[in-house]
Short mmCIF file of C-alpha atoms in Angstrom, two decimals:
data_model
loop_
_atom_site.label_atom_id
_atom_site.label_comp_id
_atom_site.label_asym_id
_atom_site.label_seq_id
_atom_site.Cartn_x
_atom_site.Cartn_y
_atom_site.Cartn_z
CA UNK A 1424 -93.11 158.70 128.20
CA UNK A 1425 -92.76 154.92 127.99
CA UNK A 1426 -90.59 155.21 124.83
CA UNK A 1427 -88.44 157.85 126.57
CA UNK A 1428 -87.83 155.53 129.56
CA UNK A 1429 -86.91 152.65 127.21
CA UNK A 1430 -84.31 154.84 125.48
CA UNK A 1431 -82.79 155.84 128.83
CA UNK A 1432 -82.66 152.19 129.93
CA UNK A 1433 -80.93 151.18 126.69
CA UNK A 1434 -78.40 154.01 127.06
CA UNK A 1435 -77.60 153.05 130.66
CA UNK A 1436 -77.26 149.36 129.76
CA UNK A 1437 -74.82 150.09 126.91
CA UNK A 1438 -72.88 152.49 129.15
CA UNK A 1439 -72.54 149.83 131.86
CA UNK A 1440 -71.40 147.22 129.30
CA UNK A 1441 -68.77 149.56 127.88
CA UNK A 1442 -67.57 150.53 131.36
CA UNK A 1443 -67.20 146.89 132.38
CA UNK A 1444 -65.36 146.07 129.15
CA UNK A 1445 -62.91 148.98 129.58
CA UNK A 1446 -62.44 148.14 133.26
CA UNK A 1447 -61.74 144.47 132.48
CA UNK A 1448 -59.24 145.32 129.72
CA UNK A 1449 -57.48 147.84 131.98
CA UNK A 1450 -57.31 145.29 134.80
CA UNK A 1451 -55.88 142.65 132.50
CA UNK A 1452 -53.23 145.07 131.23
CA UNK A 1453 -52.27 145.96 134.81
CA UNK A 1454 -52.11 142.29 135.79
CA UNK A 1455 -50.03 141.19 132.81
CA UNK A 1456 -47.73 144.21 132.57
CA UNK A 1457 -44.98 142.50 134.51
CA UNK A 1458 -44.87 139.24 132.52
CA UNK A 1459 -41.34 138.03 131.79
CA UNK A 1460 -39.97 138.19 128.24
CA UNK A 1461 -36.91 136.04 128.83
CA UNK A 1462 -36.64 132.27 129.24
CA UNK A 1463 -37.18 130.81 132.71
CA UNK A 1464 -33.48 130.49 133.45
CA UNK A 1465 -31.50 133.67 132.97
CA UNK A 1466 -27.95 133.56 134.28
CA UNK A 1467 -26.71 137.16 134.19
CA UNK A 1468 -23.14 136.51 135.25
CA UNK A 1469 -20.92 133.76 133.76
CA UNK A 1470 -20.46 131.92 137.05
CA UNK A 1471 -21.49 128.67 138.72
CA UNK A 1472 -22.59 125.43 137.10
CA UNK A 1473 -24.11 127.10 134.01
CA UNK A 1474 -20.85 128.06 132.28
CA UNK A 1475 -18.31 126.01 130.33
CA UNK A 1476 -15.49 125.56 131.12
CA UNK A 1477 -15.86 125.94 134.87
CA UNK A 1478 -13.95 128.65 136.67
CA UNK A 1479 -11.11 129.36 137.40
CA UNK A 1480 -10.77 128.82 133.63
CA UNK A 1481 -12.18 131.59 131.46
CA UNK A 1482 -15.84 130.81 130.64
CA UNK A 1483 -16.59 130.56 126.92
CA UNK A 1484 -20.19 129.30 126.92
CA UNK A 1485 -23.01 130.48 129.19
CA UNK A 1486 -26.52 129.07 129.57
CA UNK A 1487 -29.24 131.68 129.00
CA UNK A 1488 -32.44 129.69 129.35
CA UNK A 1489 -34.94 127.35 127.78
CA UNK A 1490 -38.20 127.42 125.84
CA UNK A 1491 -40.88 124.74 125.78
CA UNK A 1492 -44.36 126.21 126.37
CA UNK A 1493 -46.35 129.43 126.83
CA UNK A 1494 -45.40 129.48 130.50
CA UNK A 1495 -41.87 130.49 129.51
CA UNK A 1496 -43.28 134.01 129.03
CA UNK A 1497 -44.45 133.96 132.64
CA UNK A 1498 -46.85 131.71 134.53
CA UNK A 1499 -50.56 132.54 134.26
CA UNK A 1500 -51.71 134.99 136.91
CA UNK A 1501 -54.34 133.43 139.25
CA UNK A 1502 -56.65 136.47 138.98
CA UNK A 1503 -56.35 136.50 135.19
CA UNK A 1504 -57.13 132.80 135.12
CA UNK A 1505 -60.20 133.40 137.31
CA UNK A 1506 -61.45 136.18 135.01
CA UNK A 1507 -60.75 134.55 131.64
CA UNK A 1508 -60.60 130.85 132.44
CA UNK A 1509 -57.58 128.50 132.41
CA UNK A 1510 -55.04 128.95 129.65
CA UNK A 1511 -54.22 125.94 127.50
CA UNK A 1512 -50.74 124.64 128.24
CA UNK A 1513 -49.29 123.10 125.10
CA UNK A 1514 -45.75 121.86 125.62
CA UNK A 1515 -43.23 120.56 123.11
CA UNK A 1516 -43.03 116.80 122.71
CA UNK A 1517 -40.22 116.17 120.24
CA UNK A 1518 -38.12 119.16 119.18
CA UNK A 1519 -35.97 118.40 116.14
CA UNK A 1520 -34.99 121.58 114.30
CA UNK A 1521 -34.61 125.19 115.40
CA UNK A 1522 -33.94 128.56 113.77
CA UNK A 1523 -34.47 132.24 114.65
CA UNK A 1524 -35.36 135.22 112.50
CA UNK A 1525 -33.74 138.66 112.51
CA UNK A 1526 -36.09 139.84 115.30
CA UNK A 1527 -35.18 137.00 117.66
CA UNK A 1528 -38.36 134.98 117.20
CA UNK A 1529 -37.64 131.28 117.80
CA UNK A 1530 -39.07 128.62 115.47
CA UNK A 1531 -38.81 124.95 116.49
CA UNK A 1532 -40.18 121.90 114.73
CA UNK A 1533 -42.09 119.35 116.79
CA UNK A 1534 -42.02 116.06 114.89
CA UNK A 1535 -44.58 114.40 117.14
CA UNK A 1536 -47.13 117.22 117.09
CA UNK A 1537 -46.42 117.80 113.36
CA UNK A 1538 -46.19 121.57 113.70
CA UNK A 1539 -43.83 124.43 114.40
CA UNK A 1540 -43.68 126.20 117.77
CA UNK A 1541 -43.15 129.96 117.40
CA UNK A 1542 -41.86 131.79 120.49
CA UNK A 1543 -42.41 135.45 119.67
CA UNK A 1544 -40.33 137.30 122.25
CA UNK A 1545 -41.32 140.70 120.91
CA UNK A 1546 -45.04 139.98 121.15
CA UNK A 1547 -44.74 137.76 124.24
CA UNK A 1548 -46.80 135.03 122.58
CA UNK A 1549 -46.55 131.38 121.64
CA UNK A 1550 -48.21 130.48 118.37
CA UNK A 1551 -48.07 127.59 115.93
CA UNK A 1552 -47.45 127.12 112.22
CA UNK A 1553 -48.01 124.22 109.86
CA UNK A 1554 -50.95 122.63 111.64
CA UNK A 1555 -52.70 120.37 109.14
CA UNK A 1556 -49.96 120.96 106.52
CA UNK A 1557 -47.05 119.04 108.03
CA UNK A 1558 -46.55 115.36 108.77
CA UNK A 1559 -42.98 114.88 110.06
CA UNK A 1560 -41.19 118.27 110.11
CA UNK A 1561 -37.43 118.10 110.67
CA UNK A 1562 -35.27 120.98 109.46
CA UNK A 1563 -35.83 124.74 109.28
CA UNK A 1564 -34.32 127.65 107.38
CA UNK A 1565 -35.32 131.31 107.19
CA UNK A 1566 -35.40 133.97 104.48
CA UNK A 1567 -35.61 137.15 106.54
CA UNK A 1568 -35.94 139.43 103.52
CA UNK A 1569 -39.23 137.91 102.38
CA UNK A 1570 -40.38 136.49 105.70
CA UNK A 1571 -40.41 132.90 104.47
CA UNK A 1572 -39.82 129.95 106.79
CA UNK A 1573 -38.67 126.80 105.00
CA UNK A 1574 -39.45 123.45 106.64
CA UNK A 1575 -38.41 119.98 105.46
CA UNK A 1576 -40.88 117.15 105.95
CA UNK A 1577 -39.32 113.68 105.91
CA UNK A 1578 -42.65 111.90 105.52
CA UNK A 1579 -44.07 114.08 102.77
CA UNK A 1580 -40.64 114.18 101.08
CA UNK A 1581 -41.11 117.89 100.49
CA UNK A 1582 -39.85 121.29 101.53
CA UNK A 1583 -42.57 123.83 102.26
CA UNK A 1584 -42.11 127.59 102.28
CA UNK A 1585 -44.44 129.17 104.84
CA UNK A 1586 -45.29 132.79 105.49
CA UNK A 1587 -43.67 133.17 108.92
CA UNK A 1588 -46.58 135.25 110.24
CA UNK A 1589 -49.69 133.60 108.84
CA UNK A 1590 -48.34 130.10 108.17
CA UNK A 1591 -49.76 130.21 104.64
CA UNK A 1592 -47.95 127.86 102.24
CA UNK A 1593 -46.17 130.10 99.73
CA UNK A 1594 -44.26 127.42 97.85
CA UNK A 1595 -43.79 123.67 97.71
CA UNK A 1596 -40.47 122.20 96.65
CA UNK A 1597 -40.09 118.60 95.54
CA UNK A 1598 -42.05 115.46 96.27
CA UNK A 1599 -41.67 111.68 96.31
CA UNK A 1600 -39.77 111.69 93.00
CA UNK A 1601 -37.38 114.43 94.10
CA UNK A 1602 -36.55 113.75 97.76
CA UNK A 1603 -36.10 110.76 99.99
CA UNK A 1604 -36.28 111.93 103.61
CA UNK A 1605 -35.07 115.54 103.34
CA UNK A 1606 -33.66 116.78 106.65
CA UNK A 1607 -31.22 119.62 107.30
CA UNK A 1608 -31.45 122.95 105.47
CA UNK A 1609 -29.86 126.36 105.39
CA UNK A 1610 -30.72 129.50 103.42
CA UNK A 1611 -27.99 131.77 102.00
CA UNK A 1612 -29.55 135.25 102.03
CA UNK A 1613 -26.65 136.84 100.15
CA UNK A 1614 -26.83 134.41 97.21
CA UNK A 1615 -30.56 133.67 97.66
CA UNK A 1616 -30.06 129.92 97.69
CA UNK A 1617 -31.63 127.15 99.70
CA UNK A 1618 -29.46 124.11 100.47
CA UNK A 1619 -31.29 120.88 101.38
CA UNK A 1620 -29.93 117.52 102.57
CA UNK A 1621 -31.64 114.80 100.53
CA UNK A 1622 -30.61 112.30 103.15
CA UNK A 1623 -31.47 108.86 101.79
CA UNK A 1624 -30.42 109.85 98.27
CA UNK A 1625 -27.02 110.81 99.78
CA UNK A 1626 -26.81 114.21 98.06
CA UNK A 1627 -27.38 117.91 98.69
CA UNK A 1628 -29.80 119.80 96.46
CA UNK A 1629 -29.63 123.52 95.86
CA UNK A 1630 -32.59 125.72 94.87
CA UNK A 1631 -33.04 129.39 94.09
CA UNK A 1632 -35.25 131.63 96.23
CA UNK A 1633 -38.35 130.58 94.29
CA UNK A 1634 -37.72 126.85 94.68
CA UNK A 1635 -36.25 126.24 91.24
CA UNK A 1636 -33.57 123.52 91.15
CA UNK A 1637 -30.05 124.85 90.59
CA UNK A 1638 -27.62 122.01 91.18
CA UNK A 1639 -26.76 118.85 93.08
CA UNK A 1640 -23.72 118.39 95.31
CA UNK A 1641 -22.11 114.99 95.91
CA UNK A 1642 -23.11 111.36 95.59
CA UNK A 1643 -23.07 108.27 97.79
CA UNK A 1644 -19.57 107.31 98.90
CA UNK A 1645 -16.69 107.87 101.28
CA UNK A 1646 -14.36 110.04 99.20
CA UNK A 1647 -14.02 113.81 99.50
CA UNK A 1648 -17.27 115.46 98.43
CA UNK A 1649 -19.26 112.23 98.76
CA UNK A 1650 -21.85 111.45 101.43
CA UNK A 1651 -23.33 108.69 103.50
CA UNK A 1652 -26.65 110.03 104.84
CA UNK A 1653 -25.95 113.79 104.97
CA UNK A 1654 -28.12 115.57 107.53
CA UNK A 1655 -27.79 119.00 109.13
CA UNK A 1656 -26.26 122.04 107.42
CA UNK A 1657 -24.82 125.44 108.35
CA UNK A 1658 -23.19 128.47 106.72
CA UNK A 1659 -20.42 130.66 108.07
CA UNK A 1660 -20.08 134.42 107.55
CA UNK A 1661 -18.13 133.82 104.33
CA UNK A 1662 -20.81 131.63 102.77
CA UNK A 1663 -18.94 128.35 103.24
CA UNK A 1664 -21.25 125.36 103.59
CA UNK A 1665 -20.82 122.89 106.49
CA UNK A 1666 -22.35 119.42 106.10
CA UNK A 1667 -22.86 116.74 108.75
CA UNK A 1668 -21.92 113.60 106.82
CA UNK A 1669 -23.66 111.39 109.37
CA UNK A 1670 -22.56 107.84 108.59
CA UNK A 1671 -19.13 108.83 107.40
CA UNK A 1672 -18.87 110.37 110.90
CA UNK A 1673 -17.33 113.59 109.70
CA UNK A 1674 -17.94 117.23 108.80
CA UNK A 1675 -17.33 118.32 105.22
CA UNK A 1676 -16.85 121.95 104.19
CA UNK A 1677 -17.63 123.35 100.72
CA UNK A 1678 -17.56 126.70 98.99
CA UNK A 1679 -20.96 128.22 98.05
CA UNK A 1680 -20.94 126.44 94.68
CA UNK A 1681 -20.30 123.01 96.14
CA UNK A 1682 -16.54 122.74 95.66
CA UNK A 1683 -14.95 120.60 98.38
CA UNK A 1684 -12.63 122.49 100.74
CA UNK A 1685 -11.82 120.20 103.65
CA UNK A 1686 -13.14 117.66 106.17
CA UNK A 1687 -12.58 116.57 109.76
CA UNK A 1688 -13.92 113.97 112.14
CA UNK A 1689 -13.85 110.22 112.72
CA UNK A 1690 -15.90 107.46 114.30
CA UNK A 1691 -15.20 106.97 117.99
CA UNK A 1692 -16.28 107.55 121.58
CA UNK A 1693 -13.45 109.83 122.67
CA UNK A 1694 -13.50 113.66 122.69
CA UNK A 1695 -13.23 115.00 119.16
CA UNK A 1696 -14.74 111.90 117.58
CA UNK A 1697 -18.37 111.33 116.51
CA UNK A 1698 -20.86 108.57 117.23
CA UNK A 1699 -24.15 110.14 116.08
CA UNK A 1700 -23.44 113.68 114.80
CA UNK A 1701 -26.49 115.88 114.22
CA UNK A 1702 -27.04 119.66 114.40
CA UNK A 1703 -24.30 122.07 113.37
CA UNK A 1704 -23.59 125.81 113.54
CA UNK A 1705 -20.74 128.31 113.18
CA UNK A 1706 -20.17 131.35 115.43
CA UNK A 1707 -18.78 134.76 114.47
CA UNK A 1708 -15.21 133.67 115.24
CA UNK A 1709 -15.50 130.66 112.90
CA UNK A 1710 -15.77 128.05 115.67
CA UNK A 1711 -17.81 125.01 114.58
CA UNK A 1712 -20.42 123.47 116.91
CA UNK A 1713 -21.57 119.89 116.35
CA UNK A 1714 -24.21 118.03 118.37
CA UNK A 1715 -23.67 114.35 119.09
CA UNK A 1716 -26.89 112.65 120.17
CA UNK A 1717 -25.00 109.65 121.53
CA UNK A 1718 -22.84 111.81 123.80
CA UNK A 1719 -25.71 114.16 124.76
CA UNK A 1720 -23.53 117.20 124.16
CA UNK A 1721 -22.22 119.57 121.54
CA UNK A 1722 -18.53 119.75 120.71
CA UNK A 1723 -16.78 122.91 119.55
CA UNK A 1724 -13.96 122.80 116.96
CA UNK A 1725 -11.80 125.38 115.23
CA UNK A 1726 -11.61 125.55 111.42
CA UNK A 1727 -8.74 123.06 111.46
CA UNK A 1728 -10.95 120.49 113.19
CA UNK A 1729 -9.21 120.70 116.56
CA UNK A 1730 -11.46 120.16 119.55
CA UNK A 1731 -11.72 123.27 121.76
CA UNK A 1732 -14.47 122.40 124.23
CA UNK A 1733 -17.54 120.28 124.75
CA UNK A 1734 -20.73 121.26 126.55
CA UNK A 1735 -23.35 119.09 128.23
CA UNK A 1736 -24.07 115.56 129.36
CA UNK A 1737 -27.06 113.29 129.69
CA UNK A 1738 -29.77 114.45 132.11
CA UNK A 1739 -32.81 116.63 132.72
CA UNK A 1740 -31.21 119.61 134.45
CA UNK A 1741 -30.27 122.92 132.82
CA UNK A 1742 -27.31 122.39 130.51
CA UNK A 1743 -27.97 118.65 130.23
CA UNK A 1744 -29.50 116.90 127.24
CA UNK A 1745 -31.64 113.93 126.22
CA UNK A 1746 -30.89 113.06 122.59
CA UNK A 1747 -30.41 116.62 121.26
CA UNK A 1748 -30.81 117.00 117.49
CA UNK A 1749 -31.00 120.47 115.92
CA UNK A 1750 -28.67 123.44 116.49
CA UNK A 1751 -28.66 127.03 115.26
CA UNK A 1752 -26.41 130.03 115.97
CA UNK A 1753 -27.78 133.54 115.40
CA UNK A 1754 -25.95 136.76 114.46
CA UNK A 1755 -25.39 137.58 118.15
CA UNK A 1756 -23.71 134.21 118.84
CA UNK A 1757 -26.65 132.77 120.76
CA UNK A 1758 -26.70 128.99 120.42
CA UNK A 1759 -30.09 127.24 120.21
CA UNK A 1760 -30.25 123.48 120.79
CA UNK A 1761 -33.31 121.31 120.14
CA UNK A 1762 -33.15 119.13 123.27
CA UNK A 1763 -35.45 116.49 121.84
CA UNK A 1764 -36.51 114.25 124.71
CA UNK A 1765 -36.28 116.97 127.31
CA UNK A 1766 -39.06 118.59 125.24
CA UNK A 1767 -37.40 121.99 125.02
CA UNK A 1768 -35.01 124.32 123.23
CA UNK A 1769 -32.04 125.36 125.35
CA UNK A 1770 -30.27 128.65 124.65
CA UNK A 1771 -26.58 129.36 125.28
CA UNK A 1772 -24.30 132.34 124.65
CA UNK A 1773 -20.82 132.24 123.14
CA UNK A 1774 -18.64 134.60 125.18
CA UNK A 1775 -16.19 136.28 122.84
CA UNK A 1776 -12.78 137.08 124.22
CA UNK A 1777 -12.08 140.79 124.58
CA UNK A 1778 -9.43 142.04 122.23
#
């Protein structure tokens, strides 16, 4: 009889534990079901202070939102916090580079924290890559086919290829003998090439998909095809390569094999000129976006180098910047800006004109 009672007690105890577990999980699901998947600011209509240019002109750029911490998926629910304890709030400190994958996941380097913030909009999670592997991450590039995230590290003088899900180091490119402060990168998925700015060696280096060296573009100088501290890179839909030639204060454009095509830009503090050019991107209409950290904005040019519009100014508010650095434009013409000392990535939308 005593053994029989013990068995009943054990059964009831396990039943109660399972019931409480299922109840808790169900309650959490009900509590969190309404969490937001979009950035905090979401301007649905292109009106008001979050469009450029201002109406009555036709808006061409619209602010969508910003990303900086886990709270951008929705603030922690008080009841959930009571049940599970306070959630850790890790916020960006120094965003430098940004890129997105084909699913819309945002990857942003944090040079101060020495890791990569990953805003997974599909999974509604913030996770981190490169912890313990990186020292001073700057630029990012993505190979969507293989799921590899390339990151340049200016202190290690290397480019690392990480599995974008696990963060495992798949490949290591270069070292102290090969790079001197690598910075901007871009990956050409059609040709399976990785372009890297070897900044203090004043050249670009090109590698195949497995990290094998293919060729070098340029040398130190001021002539066409030469560089003075090249930094950020971009590709257009035709595979043309755009290079921020930082201390020549210009943009140079090359074909995929490194043949010089054209250039534009000059040193100055007037619209259309550059003081400290940084991130660069190209939209689906071929418009070229260039960040200038000194102006706290990004300027938009056509292929001929004519200024079309500029967006932003110094400040902490939405659409303002504090020393922005990296820029990336995805296939849907969303513009991502690493707003460095506002500790965030701001997201804008290019508004195509209806044909």
